[in-house]
PDB file of C-alpha atoms and ligand atoms in Angstrom:
ATOM      1  CA  MET A   1     132.158  52.712  77.939  1.00  0.00           C
ATOM      2  CA  ALA A   2     130.129  49.608  78.825  1.00  0.00           C
ATOM      3  CA  THR A   3     131.385  46.173  77.904  1.00  0.00           C
ATOM      4  CA  HIS A   4     130.149  44.746  74.581  1.00  0.00           C
ATOM      5  CA  LEU A   5     131.692  41.329  74.501  1.00  0.00           C
ATOM      6  CA  LEU A   6     131.815  39.882  71.057  1.00  0.00           C
ATOM      7  CA  GLY A   7     131.767  36.292  72.224  1.00  0.00           C
ATOM      8  CA  ARG A   8     134.057  35.023  69.672  1.00  0.00           C
ATOM      9  CA  SER A   9     137.703  35.196  68.631  1.00  0.00           C
ATOM     10  CA  SER A  10     137.589  34.395  64.901  1.00  0.00           C
ATOM     11  CA  PHE A  11     136.553  37.058  62.427  1.00  0.00           C
ATOM     12  CA  GLY A  12     136.036  37.132  58.699  1.00  0.00           C
ATOM     13  CA  ASN A  13     137.089  34.396  56.286  1.00  0.00           C
ATOM     14  CA  PRO A  14     140.809  33.531  55.473  1.00  0.00           C
ATOM     15  CA  LYS A  15     139.808  33.067  51.863  1.00  0.00           C
ATOM     16  CA  ASN A  16     139.106  36.917  51.723  1.00  0.00           C
ATOM     17  CA  THR A  17     142.809  37.588  52.604  1.00  0.00           C
ATOM     18  CA  GLY A  18     143.951  40.682  50.484  1.00  0.00           C
ATOM     19  CA  ASN A  19     140.333  41.724  49.892  1.00  0.00           C
ATOM     20  CA  LEU A  20     140.297  45.436  50.810  1.00  0.00           C
ATOM     21  CA  ILE A  21     138.337  48.410  49.781  1.00  0.00           C
ATOM     22  CA  HIS A  22     139.457  51.867  48.576  1.00  0.00           C
ATOM     23  CA  PRO A  23     139.811  54.424  51.475  1.00  0.00           C
ATOM     24  CA  ASP A  24     137.314  56.474  49.648  1.00  0.00           C
ATOM     25  CA  ASP A  25     134.742  53.845  50.049  1.00  0.00           C
ATOM     26  CA  ALA A  26     135.460  53.534  53.788  1.00  0.00           C
ATOM     27  CA  LEU A  27     134.938  57.350  53.975  1.00  0.00           C
ATOM     28  CA  GLN A  28     131.669  57.042  52.086  1.00  0.00           C
ATOM     29  CA  LEU A  29     130.526  54.445  54.807  1.00  0.00           C
ATOM     30  CA  LEU A  30     131.603  56.943  57.408  1.00  0.00           C
ATOM     31  CA  ASN A  31     129.621  59.590  55.865  1.00  0.00           C
ATOM     32  CA  GLU A  32     126.549  57.425  55.894  1.00  0.00           C
ATOM     33  CA  TRP A  33     127.016  55.928  59.298  1.00  0.00           C
ATOM     34  CA  VAL A  34     128.633  58.782  61.396  1.00  0.00           C
ATOM     35  CA  PRO A  35     126.836  62.137  61.302  1.00  0.00           C
ATOM     36  CA  ASN A  36     129.185  63.344  64.187  1.00  0.00           C
ATOM     37  CA  GLU A  37     131.869  65.244  62.535  1.00  0.00           C
ATOM     38  CA  ARG A  38     134.276  64.958  65.525  1.00  0.00           C
ATOM     39  CA  LEU A  39     133.948  61.141  65.579  1.00  0.00           C
ATOM     40  CA  ARG A  40     134.697  61.043  61.824  1.00  0.00           C
ATOM     41  CA  LEU A  41     137.659  63.178  62.320  1.00  0.00           C
ATOM     42  CA  HIS A  42     138.806  60.871  65.129  1.00  0.00           C
ATOM     43  CA  MET A  43     138.731  57.840  62.779  1.00  0.00           C
ATOM     44  CA  LYS A  44     140.599  59.800  60.095  1.00  0.00           C
ATOM     45  CA  GLN A  45     143.146  60.760  62.522  1.00  0.00           C
ATOM     46  CA  VAL A  46     143.780  57.277  63.716  1.00  0.00           C
ATOM     47  CA  ALA A  47     143.758  56.055  60.028  1.00  0.00           C
ATOM     48  CA  ALA A  48     146.474  58.656  59.228  1.00  0.00           C
ATOM     49  CA  ILE A  49     148.544  57.553  62.244  1.00  0.00           C
ATOM     50  CA  MET A  50     148.135  53.812  61.431  1.00  0.00           C
ATOM     51  CA  LYS A  51     149.095  54.183  57.756  1.00  0.00           C
ATOM     52  CA  ALA A  52     152.067  56.334  58.673  1.00  0.00           C
ATOM     53  CA  TRP A  53     153.356  53.961  61.240  1.00  0.00           C
ATOM     54  CA  ALA A  54     152.900  50.937  58.866  1.00  0.00           C
ATOM     55  CA  ILE A  55     154.965  52.577  56.233  1.00  0.00           C
ATOM     56  CA  GLU A  56     157.534  54.347  58.406  1.00  0.00           C
ATOM     57  CA  ARG A  57     157.978  51.941  61.242  1.00  0.00           C
ATOM     58  CA  GLU A  58     156.912  48.627  59.959  1.00  0.00           C
ATOM     59  CA  ASP A  59     158.299  48.818  56.443  1.00  0.00           C
ATOM     60  CA  ALA A  60     154.903  47.694  55.188  1.00  0.00           C
ATOM     61  CA  ASP A  61     154.023  47.376  51.411  1.00  0.00           C
ATOM     62  CA  GLU A  62     151.003  49.021  49.881  1.00  0.00           C
ATOM     63  CA  THR A  63     148.540  46.349  50.706  1.00  0.00           C
ATOM     64  CA  THR A  64     149.601  46.076  54.375  1.00  0.00           C
ATOM     65  CA  ALA A  65     149.585  49.855  54.789  1.00  0.00           C
ATOM     66  CA  LEU A  66     146.123  49.966  53.401  1.00  0.00           C
ATOM     67  CA  LYS A  67     145.010  47.322  55.933  1.00  0.00           C
ATOM     68  CA  TRP A  68     146.289  49.460  58.790  1.00  0.00           C
ATOM     69  CA  GLU A  69     144.571  52.537  57.377  1.00  0.00           C
ATOM     70  CA  LEU A  70     141.272  50.726  56.856  1.00  0.00           C
ATOM     71  CA  ALA A  71     141.170  49.380  60.357  1.00  0.00           C
ATOM     72  CA  GLY A  72     141.767  53.004  61.560  1.00  0.00           C
ATOM     73  CA  LEU A  73     139.083  54.470  59.407  1.00  0.00           C
ATOM     74  CA  LEU A  74     136.399  51.990  60.355  1.00  0.00           C
ATOM     75  CA  HIS A  75     137.019  51.039  63.989  1.00  0.00           C
ATOM     76  CA  ASP A  76     134.407  53.175  65.509  1.00  0.00           C
ATOM     77  CA  ALA A  77     132.085  53.366  62.440  1.00  0.00           C
ATOM     78  CA  ASP A  78     129.045  51.842  64.414  1.00  0.00           C
ATOM     79  CA  TRP A  79     129.491  53.688  67.634  1.00  0.00           C
ATOM     80  CA  GLU A  80     127.281  56.613  67.027  1.00  0.00           C
ATOM     81  CA  LYS A  81     124.266  54.821  65.423  1.00  0.00           C
ATOM     82  CA  TYR A  82     124.558  51.512  67.437  1.00  0.00           C
ATOM     83  CA  PRO A  83     126.187  52.299  70.905  1.00  0.00           C
ATOM     84  CA  ASP A  84     124.743  49.176  72.502  1.00  0.00           C
ATOM     85  CA  ASP A  85     126.187  46.966  69.702  1.00  0.00           C
ATOM     86  CA  HIS A  86     129.385  48.903  69.130  1.00  0.00           C
ATOM     87  CA  CYS A  87     131.885  46.922  67.095  1.00  0.00           C
ATOM     88  CA  ARG A  88     129.551  43.850  66.474  1.00  0.00           C
ATOM     89  CA  ILE A  89     127.679  45.872  63.681  1.00  0.00           C
ATOM     90  CA  ILE A  90     130.681  47.116  61.731  1.00  0.00           C
ATOM     91  CA  ILE A  91     132.448  43.639  62.111  1.00  0.00           C
ATOM     92  CA  GLU A  92     129.337  42.031  60.541  1.00  0.00           C
ATOM     93  CA  GLU A  93     129.142  44.537  57.771  1.00  0.00           C
ATOM     94  CA  LEU A  94     132.760  44.069  56.821  1.00  0.00           C
ATOM     95  CA  GLU A  95     132.180  40.263  57.011  1.00  0.00           C
ATOM     96  CA  ARG A  96     129.267  40.714  54.672  1.00  0.00           C
ATOM     97  CA  ARG A  97     131.468  42.683  52.365  1.00  0.00           C
ATOM     98  CA  ASN A  98     134.175  39.728  52.327  1.00  0.00           C
ATOM     99  CA  ILE A  99     136.859  42.143  53.755  1.00  0.00           C
ATOM    100  CA  ASP A 100     140.308  40.880  54.688  1.00  0.00           C
ATOM    101  CA  PRO A 101     140.031  38.972  58.098  1.00  0.00           C
ATOM    102  CA  GLU A 102     143.073  40.869  59.518  1.00  0.00           C
ATOM    103  CA  VAL A 103     141.259  44.226  59.177  1.00  0.00           C
ATOM    104  CA  ILE A 104     138.144  42.752  60.901  1.00  0.00           C
ATOM    105  CA  HIS A 105     140.252  41.129  63.707  1.00  0.00           C
ATOM    106  CA  CYS A 106     142.093  44.405  64.179  1.00  0.00           C
ATOM    107  CA  ILE A 107     138.820  46.329  64.665  1.00  0.00           C
ATOM    108  CA  ALA A 108     137.425  43.678  66.966  1.00  0.00           C
ATOM    109  CA  SER A 109     140.453  43.826  69.292  1.00  0.00           C
ATOM    110  CA  HIS A 110     140.717  47.539  69.558  1.00  0.00           C
ATOM    111  CA  GLY A 111     139.456  47.532  73.071  1.00  0.00           C
ATOM    112  CA  PRO A 112     140.188  44.117  74.619  1.00  0.00           C
ATOM    113  CA  GLY A 113     138.481  45.297  77.974  1.00  0.00           C
ATOM    114  CA  TYR A 114     135.319  45.903  76.169  1.00  0.00           C
ATOM    115  CA  PHE A 115     135.128  43.480  73.270  1.00  0.00           C
ATOM    116  CA  GLY A 116     136.904  40.590  74.906  1.00  0.00           C
ATOM    117  CA  VAL A 117     139.173  40.018  72.009  1.00  0.00           C
ATOM    118  CA  GLU A 118     143.019  40.116  72.495  1.00  0.00           C
ATOM    119  CA  PRO A 119     145.152  42.053  70.114  1.00  0.00           C
ATOM    120  CA  GLN A 120     147.401  39.573  68.502  1.00  0.00           C
ATOM    121  CA  ASN A 121     149.571  41.079  65.732  1.00  0.00           C
ATOM    122  CA  LYS A 122     151.309  44.360  65.634  1.00  0.00           C
ATOM    123  CA  MET A 123     148.448  46.207  63.791  1.00  0.00           C
ATOM    124  CA  ASP A 124     146.139  45.162  66.638  1.00  0.00           C
ATOM    125  CA  LYS A 125     148.403  46.211  69.164  1.00  0.00           C
ATOM    126  CA  MET A 126     149.102  49.633  67.597  1.00  0.00           C
ATOM    127  CA  ILE A 127     145.447  50.487  67.094  1.00  0.00           C
ATOM    128  CA  TYR A 128     144.768  49.758  70.707  1.00  0.00           C
ATOM    129  CA  ALA A 129     147.435  52.169  71.727  1.00  0.00           C
ATOM    130  CA  PHE A 130     146.714  54.737  69.167  1.00  0.00           C
ATOM    131  CA  ASP A 131     143.042  54.910  69.602  1.00  0.00           C
ATOM    132  CA  GLU A 132     143.037  56.315  73.118  1.00  0.00           C
ATOM    133  CA  LEU A 133     146.188  58.232  72.832  1.00  0.00           C
ATOM    134  CA  SER A 134     145.082  59.925  69.542  1.00  0.00           C
ATOM    135  CA  GLY A 135     141.875  61.317  71.194  1.00  0.00           C
ATOM    136  CA  PHE A 136     143.809  62.378  74.149  1.00  0.00           C
ATOM    137  CA  VAL A 137     146.433  64.340  72.183  1.00  0.00           C
ATOM    138  CA  HIS A 138     143.570  65.987  70.268  1.00  0.00           C
ATOM    139  CA  ALA A 139     141.812  67.046  73.379  1.00  0.00           C
ATOM    140  CA  ALA A 140     145.125  68.455  74.597  1.00  0.00           C
ATOM    141  CA  ALA A 141     145.630  70.356  71.416  1.00  0.00           C
ATOM    142  CA  LEU A 142     141.980  71.828  71.391  1.00  0.00           C
ATOM    143  CA  ILE A 143     142.347  73.637  74.651  1.00  0.00           C
ATOM    144  CA  ARG A 144     145.451  75.587  73.288  1.00  0.00           C
ATOM    145  CA  PRO A 145     145.002  78.831  71.325  1.00  0.00           C
ATOM    146  CA  THR A 146     147.427  77.714  68.785  1.00  0.00           C
ATOM    147  CA  ARG A 147     146.131  74.115  68.850  1.00  0.00           C
ATOM    148  CA  TYR A 148     148.767  71.657  67.540  1.00  0.00           C
ATOM    149  CA  GLU A 149     151.241  74.469  66.718  1.00  0.00           C
ATOM    150  CA  GLY A 150     153.929  74.190  69.452  1.00  0.00           C
ATOM    151  CA  LEU A 151     152.130  71.365  71.306  1.00  0.00           C
ATOM    152  CA  GLU A 152     154.961  69.532  73.286  1.00  0.00           C
ATOM    153  CA  VAL A 153     155.069  65.855  74.283  1.00  0.00           C
ATOM    154  CA  LYS A 154     155.857  66.736  77.926  1.00  0.00           C
ATOM    155  CA  SER A 155     152.763  68.843  78.200  1.00  0.00           C
ATOM    156  CA  VAL A 156     150.656  65.862  76.995  1.00  0.00           C
ATOM    157  CA  LEU A 157     152.324  63.660  79.442  1.00  0.00           C
ATOM    158  CA  LYS A 158     151.631  66.088  82.220  1.00  0.00           C
ATOM    159  CA  ARG A 159     148.004  66.012  81.275  1.00  0.00           C
ATOM    160  CA  LEU A 160     147.881  62.382  81.271  1.00  0.00           C
ATOM    161  CA  LYS A 161     148.843  62.417  84.950  1.00  0.00           C
ATOM    162  CA  THR A 162     145.979  64.804  85.633  1.00  0.00           C
ATOM    163  CA  PRO A 163     142.870  62.526  85.978  1.00  0.00           C
ATOM    164  CA  SER A 164     140.437  65.404  85.544  1.00  0.00           C
ATOM    165  CA  PHE A 165     141.759  66.360  82.136  1.00  0.00           C
ATOM    166  CA  ALA A 166     139.669  64.500  79.423  1.00  0.00           C
ATOM    167  CA  ALA A 167     138.603  62.194  82.215  1.00  0.00           C
ATOM    168  CA  GLN A 168     136.668  59.975  79.825  1.00  0.00           C
ATOM    169  CA  VAL A 169     139.958  58.706  78.376  1.00  0.00           C
ATOM    170  CA  SER A 170     140.956  55.642  80.340  1.00  0.00           C
ATOM    171  CA  ARG A 171     144.379  55.766  81.745  1.00  0.00           C
ATOM    172  CA  ASP A 172     144.157  52.039  82.531  1.00  0.00           C
ATOM    173  CA  ASP A 173     143.528  51.297  78.916  1.00  0.00           C
ATOM    174  CA  ILE A 174     146.527  53.402  77.903  1.00  0.00           C
ATOM    175  CA  THR A 175     148.840  51.712  80.508  1.00  0.00           C
ATOM    176  CA  ASP A 176     147.555  48.254  79.273  1.00  0.00           C
ATOM    177  CA  ALA A 177     147.991  49.156  75.610  1.00  0.00           C
ATOM    178  CA  LEU A 178     151.531  50.468  76.148  1.00  0.00           C
ATOM    179  CA  SER A 179     152.481  47.321  78.128  1.00  0.00           C
ATOM    180  CA  ARG A 180     152.043  45.324  74.987  1.00  0.00           C
ATOM    181  CA  ILE A 181     154.420  47.202  72.769  1.00  0.00           C
ATOM    182  CA  ASP A 182     158.009  48.287  72.941  1.00  0.00           C
ATOM    183  CA  THR A 183     157.705  51.951  72.086  1.00  0.00           C
ATOM    184  CA  PRO A 184     157.902  54.411  74.830  1.00  0.00           C
ATOM    185  CA  PRO A 185     154.938  56.740  75.274  1.00  0.00           C
ATOM    186  CA  GLU A 186     157.053  59.850  74.524  1.00  0.00           C
ATOM    187  CA  GLU A 187     157.814  58.547  70.892  1.00  0.00           C
ATOM    188  CA  LEU A 188     154.185  57.462  70.386  1.00  0.00           C
ATOM    189  CA  ILE A 189     152.782  60.868  71.380  1.00  0.00           C
ATOM    190  CA  GLN A 190     155.324  62.701  69.198  1.00  0.00           C
ATOM    191  CA  PHE A 191     154.419  60.395  66.404  1.00  0.00           C
ATOM    192  CA  ILE A 192     150.663  61.119  66.749  1.00  0.00           C
ATOM    193  CA  ILE A 193     151.185  64.896  67.000  1.00  0.00           C
ATOM    194  CA  ASP A 194     153.227  64.864  63.862  1.00  0.00           C
ATOM    195  CA  HIS A 195     150.786  62.734  61.911  1.00  0.00           C
ATOM    196  CA  GLN A 196     147.411  63.891  62.973  1.00  0.00           C
ATOM    197  CA  LYS A 197     147.836  67.549  63.184  1.00  0.00           C
ATOM    198  CA  ASP A 198     146.981  68.258  59.551  1.00  0.00           C
ATOM    199  CA  VAL A 199     144.183  65.804  59.175  1.00  0.00           C
ATOM    200  CA  SER A 200     140.796  67.352  58.571  1.00  0.00           C
TER     201      SER A 200
HETATM  202 FE1  FE2 B 301     138.475  55.101  68.428  1.00  0.00          FE
END
């Protein structure tokens, strides 16, 4: 992916803190903006993982878990229609809708090498790690006759070390994302398998 530097590090307005939308409204935006079903599924998968991680691992309350979920649901919303302005368009849309600045910052920092925005809090760091790994795990499941059924962490790890498999997934991004968090890749991959396998 080419770089799309956003050229700023502050997003949204602090007075909109806690201002969130229902996941159904985010899904409606996806249905309007993202004709590609596979890309929609990717965002739903990342959203499910983000929400589950917030609740199970960060002890998040309902509002916080919703922030994690919305960031996952919307992080690539503009990718298909505006590939040359990826991230900028959805960010501006969410700013127009007065959405919580943490959600917008999370989306803006989901690819620091591309958008030039550093992940700051745990939500930012986790979406960066989950984004690439979720797509990779899905690719590893799709080539199996039984898909997610019986998919093992060790086979995903082996494929990660095979540069030709899902070559579009940046191993450098994964390494960089993992260096920013404490959770080992084995644990993250298992968490991803468990929480995205039934998303449709
Ligand atoms: Fe993504």
